[in-house]
XYZ file of C-alpha atoms in Angstrom:
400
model
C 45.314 54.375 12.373
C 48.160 56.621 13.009
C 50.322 56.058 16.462
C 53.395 57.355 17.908
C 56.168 54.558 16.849
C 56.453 52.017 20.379
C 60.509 52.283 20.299
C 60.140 56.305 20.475
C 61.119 56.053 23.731
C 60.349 58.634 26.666
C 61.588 61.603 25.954
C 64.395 63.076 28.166
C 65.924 66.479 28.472
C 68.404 65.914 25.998
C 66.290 63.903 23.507
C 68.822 61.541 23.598
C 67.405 58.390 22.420
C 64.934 59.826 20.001
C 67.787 60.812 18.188
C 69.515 58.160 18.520
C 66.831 56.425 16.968
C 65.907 59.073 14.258
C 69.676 58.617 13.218
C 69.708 55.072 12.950
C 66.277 54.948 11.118
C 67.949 57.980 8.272
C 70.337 55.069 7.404
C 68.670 52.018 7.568
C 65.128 53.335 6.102
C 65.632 56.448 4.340
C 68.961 55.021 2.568
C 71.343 57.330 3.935
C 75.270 56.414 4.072
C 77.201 56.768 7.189
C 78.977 59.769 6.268
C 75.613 61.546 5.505
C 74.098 60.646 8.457
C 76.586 62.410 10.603
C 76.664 65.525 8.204
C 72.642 65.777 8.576
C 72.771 65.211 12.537
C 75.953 66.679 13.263
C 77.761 63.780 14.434
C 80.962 62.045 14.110
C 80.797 59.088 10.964
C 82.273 56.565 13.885
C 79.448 57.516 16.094
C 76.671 56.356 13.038
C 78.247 53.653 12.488
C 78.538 52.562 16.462
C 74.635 52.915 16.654
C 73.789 51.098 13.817
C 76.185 48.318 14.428
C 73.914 48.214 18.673
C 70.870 48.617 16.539
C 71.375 45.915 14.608
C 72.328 43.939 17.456
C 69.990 44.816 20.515
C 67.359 46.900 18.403
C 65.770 49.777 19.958
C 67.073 49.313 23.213
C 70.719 49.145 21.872
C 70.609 53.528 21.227
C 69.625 54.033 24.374
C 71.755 55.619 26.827
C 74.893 53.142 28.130
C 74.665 53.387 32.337
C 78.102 55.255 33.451
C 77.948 53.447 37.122
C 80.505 52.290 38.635
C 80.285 48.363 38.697
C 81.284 48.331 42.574
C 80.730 50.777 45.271
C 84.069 50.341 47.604
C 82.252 53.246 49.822
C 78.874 50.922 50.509
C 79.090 50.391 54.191
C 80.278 46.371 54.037
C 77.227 43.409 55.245
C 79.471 42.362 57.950
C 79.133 46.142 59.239
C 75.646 46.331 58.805
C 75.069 43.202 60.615
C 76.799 43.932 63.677
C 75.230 47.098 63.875
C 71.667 45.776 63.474
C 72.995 43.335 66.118
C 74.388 45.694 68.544
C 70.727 47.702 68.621
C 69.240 44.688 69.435
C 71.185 43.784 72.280
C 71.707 47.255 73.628
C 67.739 47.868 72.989
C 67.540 44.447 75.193
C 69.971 45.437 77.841
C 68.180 48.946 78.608
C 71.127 51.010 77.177
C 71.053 53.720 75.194
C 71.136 52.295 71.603
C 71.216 55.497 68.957
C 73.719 55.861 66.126
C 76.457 57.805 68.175
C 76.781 54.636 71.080
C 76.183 51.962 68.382
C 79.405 53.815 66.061
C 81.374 53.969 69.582
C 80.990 50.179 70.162
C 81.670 49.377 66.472
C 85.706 51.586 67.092
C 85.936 49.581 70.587
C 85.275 46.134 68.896
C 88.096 47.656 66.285
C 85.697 47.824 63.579
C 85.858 51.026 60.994
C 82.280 52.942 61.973
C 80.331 54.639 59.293
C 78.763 58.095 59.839
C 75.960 58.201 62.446
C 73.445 58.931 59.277
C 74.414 55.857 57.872
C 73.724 54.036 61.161
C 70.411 55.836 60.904
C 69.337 54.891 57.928
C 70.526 51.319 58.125
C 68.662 50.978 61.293
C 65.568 52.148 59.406
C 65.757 49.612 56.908
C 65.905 47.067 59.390
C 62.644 48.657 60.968
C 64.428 48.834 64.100
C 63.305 52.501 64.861
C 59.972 53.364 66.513
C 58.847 56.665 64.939
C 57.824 59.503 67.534
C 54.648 60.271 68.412
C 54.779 63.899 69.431
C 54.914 66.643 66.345
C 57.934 67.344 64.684
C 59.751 70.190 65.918
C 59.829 73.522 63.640
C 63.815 73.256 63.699
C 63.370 69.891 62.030
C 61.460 71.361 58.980
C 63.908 71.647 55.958
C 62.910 75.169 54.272
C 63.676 75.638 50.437
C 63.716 79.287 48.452
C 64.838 80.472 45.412
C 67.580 83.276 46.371
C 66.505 85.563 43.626
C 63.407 86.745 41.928
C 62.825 85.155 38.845
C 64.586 82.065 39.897
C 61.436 79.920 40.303
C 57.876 80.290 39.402
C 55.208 77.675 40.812
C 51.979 77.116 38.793
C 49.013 75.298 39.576
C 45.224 75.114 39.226
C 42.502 74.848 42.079
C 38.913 75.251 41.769
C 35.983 77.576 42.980
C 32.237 77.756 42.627
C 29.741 80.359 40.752
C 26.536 81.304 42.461
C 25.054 79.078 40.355
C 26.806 75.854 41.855
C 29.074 75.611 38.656
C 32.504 74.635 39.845
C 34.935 76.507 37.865
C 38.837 76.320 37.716
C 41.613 79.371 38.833
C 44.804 78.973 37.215
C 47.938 80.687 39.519
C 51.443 81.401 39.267
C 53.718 82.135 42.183
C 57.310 83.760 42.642
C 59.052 81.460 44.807
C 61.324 84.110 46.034
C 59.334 86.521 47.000
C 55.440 85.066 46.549
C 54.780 87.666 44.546
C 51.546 86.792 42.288
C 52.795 87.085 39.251
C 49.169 86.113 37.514
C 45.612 84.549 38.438
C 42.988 83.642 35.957
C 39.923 82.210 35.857
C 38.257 79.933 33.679
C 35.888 77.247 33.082
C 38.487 74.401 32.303
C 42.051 75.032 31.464
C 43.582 73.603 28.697
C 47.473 73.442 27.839
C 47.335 76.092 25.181
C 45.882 78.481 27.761
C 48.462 77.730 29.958
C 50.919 78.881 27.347
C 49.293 81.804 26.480
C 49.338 83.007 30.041
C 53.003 82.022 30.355
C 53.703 83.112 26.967
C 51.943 87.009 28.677
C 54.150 86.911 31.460
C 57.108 86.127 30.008
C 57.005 89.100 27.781
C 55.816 91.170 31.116
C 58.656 89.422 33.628
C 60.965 88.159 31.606
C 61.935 84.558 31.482
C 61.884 82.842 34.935
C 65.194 80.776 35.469
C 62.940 77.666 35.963
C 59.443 76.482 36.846
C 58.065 74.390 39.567
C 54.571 72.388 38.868
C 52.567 69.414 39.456
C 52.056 66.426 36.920
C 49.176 67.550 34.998
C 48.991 67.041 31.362
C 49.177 71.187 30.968
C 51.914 71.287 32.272
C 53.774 68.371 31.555
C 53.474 64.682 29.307
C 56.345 63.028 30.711
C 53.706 60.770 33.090
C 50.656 60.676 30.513
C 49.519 56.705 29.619
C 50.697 57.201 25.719
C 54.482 58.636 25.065
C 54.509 61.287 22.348
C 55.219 64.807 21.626
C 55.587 67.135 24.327
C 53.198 69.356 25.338
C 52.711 73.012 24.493
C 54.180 74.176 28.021
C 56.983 71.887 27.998
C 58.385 73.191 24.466
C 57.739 77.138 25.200
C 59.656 76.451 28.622
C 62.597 74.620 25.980
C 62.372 77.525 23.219
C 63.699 80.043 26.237
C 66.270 77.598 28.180
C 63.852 77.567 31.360
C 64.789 74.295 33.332
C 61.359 72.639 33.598
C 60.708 71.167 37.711
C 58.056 68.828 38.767
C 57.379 67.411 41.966
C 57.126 63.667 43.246
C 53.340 62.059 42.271
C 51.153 62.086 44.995
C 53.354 64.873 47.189
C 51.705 68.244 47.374
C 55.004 69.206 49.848
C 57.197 69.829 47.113
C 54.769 72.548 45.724
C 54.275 73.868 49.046
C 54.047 77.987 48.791
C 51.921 77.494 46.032
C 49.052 74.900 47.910
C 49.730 77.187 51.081
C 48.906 80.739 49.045
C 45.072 78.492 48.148
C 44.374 78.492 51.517
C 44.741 82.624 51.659
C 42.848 82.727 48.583
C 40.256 80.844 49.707
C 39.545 82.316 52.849
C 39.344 85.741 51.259
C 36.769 84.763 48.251
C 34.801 82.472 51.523
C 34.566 85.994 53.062
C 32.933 87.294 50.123
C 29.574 86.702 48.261
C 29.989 83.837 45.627
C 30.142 85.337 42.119
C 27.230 84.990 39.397
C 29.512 84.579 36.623
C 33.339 84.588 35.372
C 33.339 87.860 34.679
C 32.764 88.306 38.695
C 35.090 85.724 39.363
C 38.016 87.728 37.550
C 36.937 90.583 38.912
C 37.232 89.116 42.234
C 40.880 87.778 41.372
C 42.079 90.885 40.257
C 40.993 92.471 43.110
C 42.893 89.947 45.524
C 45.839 89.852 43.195
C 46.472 93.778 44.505
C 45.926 93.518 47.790
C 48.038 90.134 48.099
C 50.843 92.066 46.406
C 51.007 95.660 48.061
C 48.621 95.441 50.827
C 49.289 92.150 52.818
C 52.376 91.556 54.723
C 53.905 88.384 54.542
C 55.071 86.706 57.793
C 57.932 84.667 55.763
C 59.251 87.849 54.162
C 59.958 89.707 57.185
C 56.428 90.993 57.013
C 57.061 92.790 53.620
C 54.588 92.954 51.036
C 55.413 90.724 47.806
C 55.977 93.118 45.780
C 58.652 94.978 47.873
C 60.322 91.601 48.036
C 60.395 90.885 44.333
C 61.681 94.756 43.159
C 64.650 94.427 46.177
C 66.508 92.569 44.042
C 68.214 91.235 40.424
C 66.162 89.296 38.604
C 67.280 85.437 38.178
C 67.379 84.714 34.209
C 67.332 80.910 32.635
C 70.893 79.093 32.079
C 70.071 76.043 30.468
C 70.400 75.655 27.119
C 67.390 75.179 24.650
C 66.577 71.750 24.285
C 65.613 70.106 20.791
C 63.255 67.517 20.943
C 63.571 64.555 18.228
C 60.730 61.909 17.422
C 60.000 59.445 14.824
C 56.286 58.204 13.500
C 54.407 56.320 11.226
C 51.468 56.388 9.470
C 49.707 55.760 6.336
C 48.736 59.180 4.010
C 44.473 59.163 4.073
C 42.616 59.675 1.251
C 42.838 63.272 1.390
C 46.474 62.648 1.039
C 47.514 63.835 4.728
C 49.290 62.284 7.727
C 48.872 63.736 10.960
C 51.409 64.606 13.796
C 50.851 66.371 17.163
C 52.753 69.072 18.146
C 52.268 71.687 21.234
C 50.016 69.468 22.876
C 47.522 69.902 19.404
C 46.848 67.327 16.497
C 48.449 69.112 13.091
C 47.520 68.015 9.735
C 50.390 67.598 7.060
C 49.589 67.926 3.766
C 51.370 64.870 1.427
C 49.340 64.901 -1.701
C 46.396 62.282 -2.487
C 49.001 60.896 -4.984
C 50.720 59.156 -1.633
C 47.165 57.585 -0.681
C 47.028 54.755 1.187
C 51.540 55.129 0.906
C 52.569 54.229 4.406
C 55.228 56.780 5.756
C 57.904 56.939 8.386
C 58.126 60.933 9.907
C 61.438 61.851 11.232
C 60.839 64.963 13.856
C 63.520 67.634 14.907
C 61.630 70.444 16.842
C 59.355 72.448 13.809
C 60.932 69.940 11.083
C 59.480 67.242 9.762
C 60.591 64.979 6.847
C 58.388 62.264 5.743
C 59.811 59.527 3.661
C 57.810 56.236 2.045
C 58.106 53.509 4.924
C 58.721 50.946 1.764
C 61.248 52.751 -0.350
C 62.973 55.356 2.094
C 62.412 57.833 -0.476
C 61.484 61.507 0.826
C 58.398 62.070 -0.126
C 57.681 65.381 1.439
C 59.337 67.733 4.184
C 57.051 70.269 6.484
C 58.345 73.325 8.629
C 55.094 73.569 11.434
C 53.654 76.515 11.319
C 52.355 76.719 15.405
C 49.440 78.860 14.492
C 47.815 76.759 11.796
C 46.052 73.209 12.074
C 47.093 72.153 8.408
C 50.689 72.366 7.331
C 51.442 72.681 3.488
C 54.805 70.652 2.106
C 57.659 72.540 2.165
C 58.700 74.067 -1.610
């Protein structure tokens, strides 16, 4: 059975352990010598030979990523601090004074002790559960309020759900300017998958341009850095990397972060609840396209200074990505089938590589940059065959 290799590691933005690993693995398995280890990755020879020497001593775990944190904090506010302020709140709480960060930092300078800020007072006070929250709503003022400045700067996506007349619940996938809420597209479909979610991002990146960065949930369209089994990354994920788009996603469990987007389902909703439920898909779209105008020209938007969407997003520049693309590195093993293939997923779909049914039953170790692949024989480190993937096709011929 073919798996993703345990000491892959999760992937980061800068692949760096993966290739770490993928480095390390060239030398010890495939035979390569230091030197041409750092020609083929474009490293340093002293920087092979450091990863090896931590492989060989802590394994896996010994590429990974050294912490850069200080050892000590000389700004943490010091115990002896936190104690007496912990201690003043309880005895100014006791004596009926007034017992909030400001009084407790002016009785920490009388005593002649150095006060921290009143947040840190706050939040140390917090920890100690030694603030009763408020009952009463939280005042508008309070409300921290986040937009992108420019159009283009941030796109939300996300999927919700509505029904045919039939009782068939069916899925509408979205995506939002964050600037200006302009709808930038609104599909409907019976279940979405991740390559649909490319191929509408894929449309409105040729229509738009490239969005300086996105802003989703966790689902597996959009993103595998939470899904149960580590691997490649998903279709979404390596379009966004292809065009330098800086890829957001917001806290499990915490709509808030994605807050325009969830808001906008509420609008949508209460205009298709005013309507007749649709027979079919078809409808549906036809509905959607139908909202998607008058959302954009026709409807006012309080947040916008009651301009339309689309006057907000043509007012100005449009934001463009800054990040640079991002390779993604991997290595796997497997054992070539009798119909002399391995398999290896890529773009969220499972591609078939073609070894030769010379090589069955060979177990093989595949080393991943991106589209390249280069399988070697897990015994022998010889290089067996090397694949370029071909996105469109399922099986991949070797490399001549």
């Amino acid at each position: 059975m073919s798996r993703d290799i345990d000491d892959a590691g999760e992937l980061n933005d800068a692949g760096v352990k993966p290739k770490n690993l993928v480095i390390v693995r060239a030398v010890r398995e495939q035979g390569l010598s230091h030197a041409e280890a750092a020609v083929r990755f474009g490293v340093t020879r002293q920087w092979v030979h450091a990863l090896v020497t931590r492989y060989d001593a802590e394994g896996p775990d010994g590429v990974a990523p050294r912490s850069r944190a200080p050892r000590t904090r000389p700004g943490a506010t010091p115990a002896v601090i936190r104690d007496r302020i912990i201690a003043l709140r309880v005895e100014l709480t006791g004596n009926g004074a007034d017992a909030g960060p400001a009084t407790i930092a002016w009785h920490l300078e009388q005593e002649g002790h150095p006060a921290p800020s009143t947040s840190t007072i706050r939040r140390i006070l917090h920890t100690a559960a030694l603030v009763t929250p408020a009952p009463h709503k939280r005042p508008r003022s309070s409300y921290i309020r986040f937009e992108a400045d420019l159009p283009n700067e941030c796109w939300q996506a996300d999927i919700t759900h509505w029904y045919l007349s039939t009782g068939v619940r069916v899925e509408i996938l979205d995506f939002l300017d964050d600037h200006s809420r302009y709808l930038l597209a609104i599909r409907a479909g019976t279940a979405f998958t991740g390559p649909n979610v490319v191929e509408t991002m894929t449309d409105l990146i040729t229509g738009y341009g490239p969005p300086m960065s996105t802003l989703t949930d966790n689902g597996l369209v959009f993103t595998t850095r939470l899904a149960r089994f580590k691997g490649a990354r998903g279709g979404f994920e390596k379009l966004l990397a292809v065009h330098g788009i800086t890829q957001k996603n917001g806290r499990p469990g915490h709509p808030q972060t994605q807050g325009k987007i969830e808001r906008f389902h509420q609008t949508l909703k209460r205009w298709l609840t005013a309507r007749p439920l649709p027979d079919t898909l078809t409808d549906l779209q036809t509905l959607l396209t139908e909202f998607q105008s008058w959302y954009n020209t026709a409807r006012p938007h309080r947040s916008l200074g009651r301009r339309t969407p689309e006057q907000a997003y043509t007012a100005l520049p449009k934001a463009s990505p800054t990040g640079p693309t991002r390779s993604e590195w991997r290595s796997r093993t497997d054992r070539v089938d009798q119909h002399g293939k391995v398999t290896v997923r890529y773009a969220g779909k499972l591609r078939h590589l073609g070894i030769g049914k010379a090589h069955t039953g060979t177990p093989v170790l595949l080393l991943i940059h991106d589209r390249d692949v280069s399988v070697s024989n897990a015994n022998t480190g010889e290089i067996i065959a090397e694949h370029t993937i071909d996105p469109a096709r399922d099986y991949q011929p070797k490399r001549r």
